[in-house]
mmCIF file of C-alpha atoms and ligand atoms in Angstrom:
data_model
loop_
_atom_site.group_PDB
_atom_site.id
_atom_site.type_symbol
_atom_site.label_atom_id
_atom_site.label_comp_id
_atom_site.label_asym_id
_atom_site.label_seq_id
_atom_site.Cartn_x
_atom_site.Cartn_y
_atom_site.Cartn_z
ATOM 1 C CA MET A 1 181.869 146.483 129.907
ATOM 2 C CA ILE A 2 185.146 147.624 128.466
ATOM 3 C CA ILE A 3 188.154 146.024 130.157
ATOM 4 C CA ASP A 4 190.662 148.744 130.992
ATOM 5 C CA GLY A 5 193.913 146.884 130.307
ATOM 6 C CA LYS A 6 195.937 150.012 130.894
ATOM 7 C CA SER A 7 194.827 150.499 134.482
ATOM 8 C CA ILE A 8 195.025 146.763 135.289
ATOM 9 C CA ALA A 9 198.574 146.750 133.873
ATOM 10 C CA ASN A 10 199.417 149.841 135.936
ATOM 11 C CA GLU A 11 198.482 148.015 139.148
ATOM 12 C CA ILE A 12 201.044 145.320 138.257
ATOM 13 C CA LEU A 13 203.664 147.938 137.326
ATOM 14 C CA GLU A 14 203.181 149.832 140.590
ATOM 15 C CA SER A 15 203.706 146.731 142.723
ATOM 16 C CA SER A 16 206.738 145.779 140.570
ATOM 17 C CA LYS A 17 208.216 149.246 141.070
ATOM 18 C CA ILE A 18 207.947 148.928 144.849
ATOM 19 C CA LYS A 19 209.573 145.495 144.757
ATOM 20 C CA ILE A 20 212.457 146.745 142.575
ATOM 21 C CA LYS A 21 213.153 149.584 145.035
ATOM 22 C CA SER A 22 214.125 146.938 147.600
ATOM 23 C CA PHE A 23 216.715 145.331 145.273
ATOM 24 C CA LYS A 24 220.400 146.050 145.885
ATOM 25 C CA VAL A 25 221.284 145.636 142.195
ATOM 26 C CA LEU A 26 218.946 146.790 139.426
ATOM 27 C CA PRO A 27 217.602 144.139 137.026
ATOM 28 C CA CYS A 28 218.640 144.625 133.389
ATOM 29 C CA LEU A 29 216.795 143.640 130.213
ATOM 30 C CA ALA A 30 218.744 143.165 126.963
ATOM 31 C CA ALA A 31 216.563 143.527 123.860
ATOM 32 C CA VAL A 32 217.893 142.220 120.554
ATOM 33 C CA VAL A 33 216.309 143.801 117.493
ATOM 34 C CA VAL A 34 217.039 142.676 113.928
ATOM 35 C CA GLY A 35 215.919 144.679 110.914
ATOM 36 C CA ASP A 36 213.471 147.544 110.607
ATOM 37 C CA TYR A 37 209.978 146.293 111.323
ATOM 38 C CA GLU A 38 207.830 149.293 112.117
ATOM 39 C CA ALA A 39 205.635 147.473 114.658
ATOM 40 C CA SER A 40 208.700 146.001 116.408
ATOM 41 C CA ALA A 41 210.229 149.446 116.764
ATOM 42 C CA ILE A 42 207.053 150.653 118.533
ATOM 43 C CA TYR A 43 206.880 147.583 120.814
ATOM 44 C CA VAL A 44 210.542 147.867 121.789
ATOM 45 C CA ARG A 45 210.224 151.594 122.452
ATOM 46 C CA ASN A 46 207.256 150.890 124.744
ATOM 47 C CA LYS A 47 209.160 148.136 126.538
ATOM 48 C CA ALA A 48 212.108 150.497 127.093
ATOM 49 C CA ARG A 49 209.813 153.225 128.446
ATOM 50 C CA VAL A 50 208.087 150.904 130.916
ATOM 51 C CA CYS A 51 211.412 149.403 132.092
ATOM 52 C CA GLN A 52 212.628 152.915 132.831
ATOM 53 C CA GLN A 53 209.354 153.725 134.617
ATOM 54 C CA VAL A 54 209.716 150.805 137.073
ATOM 55 C CA GLY A 55 213.490 150.999 137.556
ATOM 56 C CA ILE A 56 214.781 148.258 135.251
ATOM 57 C CA GLU A 57 217.852 148.945 133.121
ATOM 58 C CA PHE A 58 217.248 148.505 129.397
ATOM 59 C CA LEU A 59 219.897 147.768 126.776
ATOM 60 C CA LYS A 60 219.038 147.614 123.097
ATOM 61 C CA TYR A 61 221.202 145.725 120.577
ATOM 62 C CA LYS A 62 220.201 146.515 117.005
ATOM 63 C CA PHE A 63 221.340 144.631 113.897
ATOM 64 C CA PRO A 64 220.656 145.416 110.224
ATOM 65 C CA SER A 65 218.261 143.016 108.467
ATOM 66 C CA ASN A 66 221.064 141.382 106.408
ATOM 67 C CA ILE A 67 223.083 140.357 109.482
ATOM 68 C CA GLN A 68 224.554 136.831 109.607
ATOM 69 C CA GLN A 69 222.803 134.498 112.028
ATOM 70 C CA LYS A 70 226.113 133.667 113.727
ATOM 71 C CA LYS A 71 226.609 137.292 114.767
ATOM 72 C CA ILE A 72 223.282 137.279 116.626
ATOM 73 C CA ILE A 73 224.126 133.997 118.331
ATOM 74 C CA ASP A 74 227.570 135.330 119.327
ATOM 75 C CA LEU A 75 225.894 138.321 120.991
ATOM 76 C CA ILE A 76 223.342 136.127 122.784
ATOM 77 C CA LYS A 77 226.148 133.883 124.097
ATOM 78 C CA LYS A 78 227.878 136.963 125.491
ATOM 79 C CA LEU A 79 224.656 138.183 127.110
ATOM 80 C CA ASN A 80 224.023 134.690 128.549
ATOM 81 C CA SER A 81 227.288 134.816 130.491
ATOM 82 C CA ASP A 82 227.134 138.496 131.462
ATOM 83 C CA LYS A 83 226.257 138.693 135.175
ATOM 84 C CA ASN A 84 224.805 142.198 134.728
ATOM 85 C CA ILE A 85 222.090 140.954 132.361
ATOM 86 C CA THR A 86 218.973 139.543 134.015
ATOM 87 C CA ALA A 87 216.823 138.887 130.972
ATOM 88 C CA ILE A 88 217.161 138.580 127.195
ATOM 89 C CA LEU A 89 214.452 139.274 124.637
ATOM 90 C CA VAL A 90 214.790 138.767 120.886
ATOM 91 C CA GLN A 91 212.047 140.831 119.299
ATOM 92 C CA LEU A 92 210.062 138.848 116.724
ATOM 93 C CA PRO A 93 209.595 138.595 113.803
ATOM 94 C CA LEU A 94 213.112 137.979 112.485
ATOM 95 C CA PRO A 95 214.188 138.329 108.826
ATOM 96 C CA ARG A 96 213.509 135.206 106.744
ATOM 97 C CA HIS A 97 217.127 134.107 106.371
ATOM 98 C CA ILE A 98 217.437 133.761 110.148
ATOM 99 C CA ASP A 99 216.261 130.532 111.769
ATOM 100 C CA LYS A 100 214.041 131.733 114.593
ATOM 101 C CA ARG A 101 214.171 128.467 116.550
ATOM 102 C CA THR A 102 217.989 128.344 116.492
ATOM 103 C CA ILE A 103 218.147 131.923 117.781
ATOM 104 C CA ILE A 104 215.597 131.330 120.539
ATOM 105 C CA GLU A 105 217.247 128.101 121.689
ATOM 106 C CA SER A 106 220.573 129.934 122.020
ATOM 107 C CA ILE A 107 219.091 132.050 124.845
ATOM 108 C CA SER A 108 219.833 130.626 128.290
ATOM 109 C CA PRO A 109 216.526 129.409 129.813
ATOM 110 C CA LEU A 110 217.626 131.290 132.961
ATOM 111 C CA LYS A 111 217.395 134.549 130.959
ATOM 112 C CA ASP A 112 214.636 133.689 128.458
ATOM 113 C CA VAL A 113 212.114 136.330 129.547
ATOM 114 C CA ASP A 114 209.548 135.378 126.869
ATOM 115 C CA ALA A 115 209.487 131.686 127.883
ATOM 116 C CA PHE A 116 209.987 130.869 124.214
ATOM 117 C CA THR A 117 212.815 128.308 124.643
ATOM 118 C CA SER A 118 211.639 124.712 124.457
ATOM 119 C CA GLU A 119 212.813 124.185 128.059
ATOM 120 C CA ASN A 120 210.772 127.067 129.498
ATOM 121 C CA PHE A 121 207.792 126.493 127.238
ATOM 122 C CA SER A 122 207.541 122.805 128.125
ATOM 123 C CA LYS A 123 207.927 123.617 131.834
ATOM 124 C CA ALA A 124 205.020 126.054 131.518
ATOM 125 C CA VAL A 125 202.796 123.563 129.733
ATOM 126 C CA LEU A 126 203.783 120.274 131.385
ATOM 127 C CA LYS A 127 204.690 121.443 134.890
ATOM 128 C CA ASN A 128 202.220 124.330 134.888
ATOM 129 C CA SER A 129 204.914 126.739 136.079
ATOM 130 C CA ASN A 130 203.941 130.381 136.619
ATOM 131 C CA PHE A 131 206.410 131.449 133.914
ATOM 132 C CA TRP A 132 204.585 131.745 130.582
ATOM 133 C CA PRO A 133 204.987 133.881 127.444
ATOM 134 C CA CYS A 134 203.955 137.460 128.289
ATOM 135 C CA THR A 135 200.867 137.988 126.106
ATOM 136 C CA PRO A 136 199.054 134.758 127.126
ATOM 137 C CA SER A 137 199.787 135.564 130.805
ATOM 138 C CA GLY A 138 198.335 139.030 130.349
ATOM 139 C CA ILE A 139 195.230 137.648 128.645
ATOM 140 C CA ILE A 140 194.593 135.048 131.383
ATOM 141 C CA HIS A 141 194.929 137.844 133.964
ATOM 142 C CA LEU A 142 192.315 139.931 132.101
ATOM 143 C CA ILE A 143 189.916 136.987 131.763
ATOM 144 C CA LYS A 144 190.212 136.236 135.498
ATOM 145 C CA TYR A 145 189.605 139.924 136.174
ATOM 146 C CA THR A 146 186.146 139.718 134.545
ATOM 147 C CA GLY A 147 185.145 137.076 137.088
ATOM 148 C CA ILE A 148 184.028 134.604 134.403
ATOM 149 C CA LYS A 149 184.660 130.972 135.330
ATOM 150 C CA ILE A 150 187.346 129.570 133.019
ATOM 151 C CA GLU A 151 186.901 125.970 134.208
ATOM 152 C CA SER A 152 184.436 124.124 131.938
ATOM 153 C CA SER A 153 183.976 127.203 129.727
ATOM 154 C CA ASN A 154 184.042 126.994 125.929
ATOM 155 C CA CYS A 155 186.991 129.007 124.636
ATOM 156 C CA ILE A 156 187.782 129.857 121.047
ATOM 157 C CA VAL A 157 191.304 130.985 120.245
ATOM 158 C CA ILE A 158 191.605 132.388 116.733
ATOM 159 C CA GLY A 159 195.269 132.296 115.660
ATOM 160 C CA ARG A 160 197.943 129.656 116.259
ATOM 161 C CA SER A 161 201.144 131.702 116.583
ATOM 162 C CA GLU A 162 203.935 130.542 118.883
ATOM 163 C CA ILE A 163 203.777 133.905 120.664
ATOM 164 C CA VAL A 164 200.057 133.989 121.452
ATOM 165 C CA GLY A 165 197.597 131.423 120.041
ATOM 166 C CA LYS A 166 199.393 128.180 120.833
ATOM 167 C CA PRO A 167 200.558 128.977 124.377
ATOM 168 C CA LEU A 168 197.267 130.706 125.236
ATOM 169 C CA ALA A 169 195.211 127.684 124.148
ATOM 170 C CA LEU A 170 197.390 125.423 126.323
ATOM 171 C CA ALA A 171 197.191 127.818 129.299
ATOM 172 C CA LEU A 172 193.385 127.806 129.063
ATOM 173 C CA LEU A 173 193.404 124.018 128.766
ATOM 174 C CA ASN A 174 195.531 123.811 131.933
ATOM 175 C CA LEU A 175 192.788 125.848 133.611
ATOM 176 C CA ASP A 176 190.251 123.174 132.562
ATOM 177 C CA ALA A 177 188.547 125.095 129.757
ATOM 178 C CA SER A 178 187.401 123.316 126.596
ATOM 179 C CA VAL A 179 189.505 124.969 123.929
ATOM 180 C CA THR A 180 189.113 125.163 120.154
ATOM 181 C CA ILE A 181 191.918 126.675 118.112
ATOM 182 C CA CYS A 182 190.919 128.228 114.795
ATOM 183 C CA HIS A 183 193.255 129.553 112.111
ATOM 184 C CA SER A 184 193.535 130.584 108.475
ATOM 185 C CA LYS A 185 192.605 127.087 107.249
ATOM 186 C CA THR A 186 189.575 126.684 109.531
ATOM 187 C CA ILE A 187 186.328 126.102 107.654
ATOM 188 C CA ASN A 188 183.247 127.977 108.826
ATOM 189 C CA LEU A 189 184.787 130.116 111.532
ATOM 190 C CA THR A 190 181.448 131.730 112.440
ATOM 191 C CA GLN A 191 179.830 128.421 113.340
ATOM 192 C CA ARG A 192 182.738 127.503 115.609
ATOM 193 C CA CYS A 193 182.777 130.877 117.355
ATOM 194 C CA ILE A 194 179.091 131.257 118.081
ATOM 195 C CA GLY A 195 179.079 128.874 121.071
ATOM 196 C CA ALA A 196 182.107 130.399 122.787
ATOM 197 C CA ASP A 197 181.869 131.800 126.320
ATOM 198 C CA ILE A 198 185.328 133.310 125.851
ATOM 199 C CA LEU A 199 186.556 134.352 122.402
ATOM 200 C CA ILE A 200 190.126 135.507 121.799
ATOM 201 C CA SER A 201 191.317 136.740 118.431
ATOM 202 C CA ALA A 202 195.054 136.990 117.732
ATOM 203 C CA VAL A 203 195.291 137.110 113.969
ATOM 204 C CA GLY A 204 195.969 140.619 112.662
ATOM 205 C CA ASN A 205 192.905 141.031 110.476
ATOM 206 C CA PRO A 206 190.709 144.091 111.065
ATOM 207 C CA LYS A 207 186.979 143.392 111.559
ATOM 208 C CA LEU A 208 187.536 139.626 111.356
ATOM 209 C CA VAL A 209 185.247 139.110 114.358
ATOM 210 C CA THR A 210 181.754 140.429 113.674
ATOM 211 C CA GLU A 211 178.679 140.527 115.916
ATOM 212 C CA ASN A 212 177.084 137.462 114.275
ATOM 213 C CA MET A 213 180.046 135.357 115.484
ATOM 214 C CA VAL A 214 179.707 136.265 119.145
ATOM 215 C CA LYS A 215 177.366 134.691 121.691
ATOM 216 C CA PRO A 216 175.474 137.288 123.748
ATOM 217 C CA LYS A 217 177.309 137.977 127.042
ATOM 218 C CA ALA A 218 180.557 136.334 125.835
ATOM 219 C CA VAL A 219 183.938 137.691 126.980
ATOM 220 C CA VAL A 220 185.856 138.978 123.936
ATOM 221 C CA ILE A 221 189.624 139.543 124.026
ATOM 222 C CA ASP A 222 191.176 141.326 121.055
ATOM 223 C CA VAL A 223 194.900 140.751 120.527
ATOM 224 C CA GLY A 224 195.004 142.129 116.986
ATOM 225 C CA ILE A 225 197.043 145.200 116.110
ATOM 226 C CA ASN A 226 196.056 146.598 112.741
ATOM 227 C CA TYR A 227 195.756 149.882 110.950
ATOM 228 C CA LEU A 228 192.526 150.645 109.114
ATOM 229 C CA ASP A 229 192.183 154.008 107.361
ATOM 230 C CA GLY A 230 195.236 155.183 109.291
ATOM 231 C CA LYS A 231 193.653 154.289 112.644
ATOM 232 C CA LEU A 232 194.889 151.652 115.092
ATOM 233 C CA CYS A 233 192.355 148.845 115.571
ATOM 234 C CA GLY A 234 192.139 145.189 116.591
ATOM 235 C CA ASP A 235 190.596 142.096 114.969
ATOM 236 C CA VAL A 236 187.140 142.730 116.417
ATOM 237 C CA ASP A 237 184.453 145.041 115.065
ATOM 238 C CA PHE A 238 184.465 146.843 118.399
ATOM 239 C CA GLU A 239 181.489 149.122 117.851
ATOM 240 C CA LYS A 240 179.068 146.303 117.088
ATOM 241 C CA VAL A 241 180.525 143.483 119.209
ATOM 242 C CA SER A 242 180.773 145.676 122.312
ATOM 243 C CA LYS A 243 176.966 145.922 122.272
ATOM 244 C CA ILE A 244 176.523 142.165 122.818
ATOM 245 C CA ALA A 245 179.640 141.047 124.712
ATOM 246 C CA SER A 246 179.634 141.113 128.533
ATOM 247 C CA TYR A 247 183.274 142.214 128.539
ATOM 248 C CA ILE A 248 185.520 143.323 125.692
ATOM 249 C CA THR A 249 189.076 144.650 125.444
ATOM 250 C CA PRO A 250 189.728 147.814 123.419
ATOM 251 C CA VAL A 251 192.617 148.359 120.988
ATOM 252 C CA PRO A 252 194.673 150.230 122.041
ATOM 253 C CA GLY A 253 194.533 149.987 125.831
ATOM 254 C CA GLY A 254 193.553 146.326 126.249
ATOM 255 C CA VAL A 255 195.990 143.445 125.813
ATOM 256 C CA GLY A 256 198.995 145.586 124.734
ATOM 257 C CA PRO A 257 199.769 147.105 128.155
ATOM 258 C CA MET A 258 199.244 143.692 129.789
ATOM 259 C CA THR A 259 201.957 142.120 127.612
ATOM 260 C CA ILE A 260 204.445 144.684 128.893
ATOM 261 C CA ALA A 261 203.276 144.333 132.506
ATOM 262 C CA PHE A 262 203.918 140.588 132.304
ATOM 263 C CA LEU A 263 207.279 141.205 130.650
ATOM 264 C CA ILE A 264 208.195 143.161 133.784
ATOM 265 C CA LYS A 265 206.780 140.412 136.016
ATOM 266 C CA ASN A 266 208.823 137.787 134.116
ATOM 267 C CA ILE A 267 211.998 139.893 134.478
ATOM 268 C CA LEU A 268 211.446 139.945 138.236
ATOM 269 C CA THR A 269 210.851 136.190 138.315
ATOM 270 C CA LEU A 270 214.159 135.585 136.470
ATOM 271 C CA TYR A 271 215.935 138.044 138.776
ATOM 272 C CA GLU A 272 214.680 136.301 141.909
ATOM 273 C CA ASN A 273 215.324 132.789 140.504
ATOM 274 C CA ASN A 274 218.878 133.754 139.591
ATOM 275 C CA LEU A 275 219.505 135.260 143.033
ATOM 276 C CA ARG A 276 218.403 131.973 144.552
ATOM 277 C CA THR A 277 220.635 129.969 142.183
ATOM 278 C CA ASN A 278 223.661 132.160 142.948
ATOM 279 C CA GLU A 279 223.117 131.923 146.708
ATOM 280 C CA SER A 280 222.712 128.150 146.824
HETATM 281 N N1 GUN M 1 206.751 140.213 118.867
HETATM 282 C C1 GUN M 1 205.434 140.397 119.123
HETATM 283 N N2 GUN M 1 205.147 140.070 120.397
HETATM 284 C C2 GUN M 1 206.304 139.682 120.968
HETATM 285 C C3 GUN M 1 206.647 139.231 122.280
HETATM 286 O O1 GUN M 1 205.824 139.126 123.199
HETATM 287 N N3 GUN M 1 207.969 138.937 122.465
HETATM 288 C C4 GUN M 1 208.886 139.019 121.467
HETATM 289 N N4 GUN M 1 210.142 138.681 121.769
HETATM 290 N N5 GUN M 1 208.606 139.434 120.251
HETATM 291 C C5 GUN M 1 207.322 139.760 120.002
#
């Protein structure tokens, strides 16, 4: 079965839209973009479109790739103290001369919509809060949607990025799965993958996951975004793997829309948390 991420994401967006209609003041997302990464431009455009669709204000702050780090931090400080801003997102990747960690840690945890700050990330992992980075949240939602039991399952996460692989592996672990993380230095990837009940690939390598790596009836989640012969595709050889998997996500239309749906959900969580803080 093909998991229709777009329609599952739309359910979340519809309920968010209704919730936002009851707010007296509209939430506002500030997106900070540095440089001219083609993929980032597409992601940010999609985020802006969905914010508009559900009634969230969207402000974009764009810097050239040779900007000084201090200028970005100065902007973030201003956004941190601006009462009109609910949430701040710094689109990754950043140019090499910028220290990503320093930038992320300058975002107030009360506005850190990606849950990338060490405070929010450790709360997610250690306190099992419901506020996680957007893509792992979206993936867990899709896995639960298939009805497969996560507890005691064997999960393989291919990729160890701070945005997807690492937090996703920890989220699955918190749900009592047995998790193996594989990456570019892993030896004999096929052998590790073959026993997985749930296989997630978040690498960015077209056709990395082939049918001989997948256990029959496994759930396969494809987080990859690649272009092959001018066509958008994921990390999984969809045509062949879809014949043996029980559930599989397509690219596009699988994980991508879920990331944005959970971005919206996280904005609403920050909005409601901040209302509570201001009232008390
Ligand atoms: N770049 C790719 N995915 C993401 C994401 O979820 N958040 C941010 N901030 N940057 C990204």
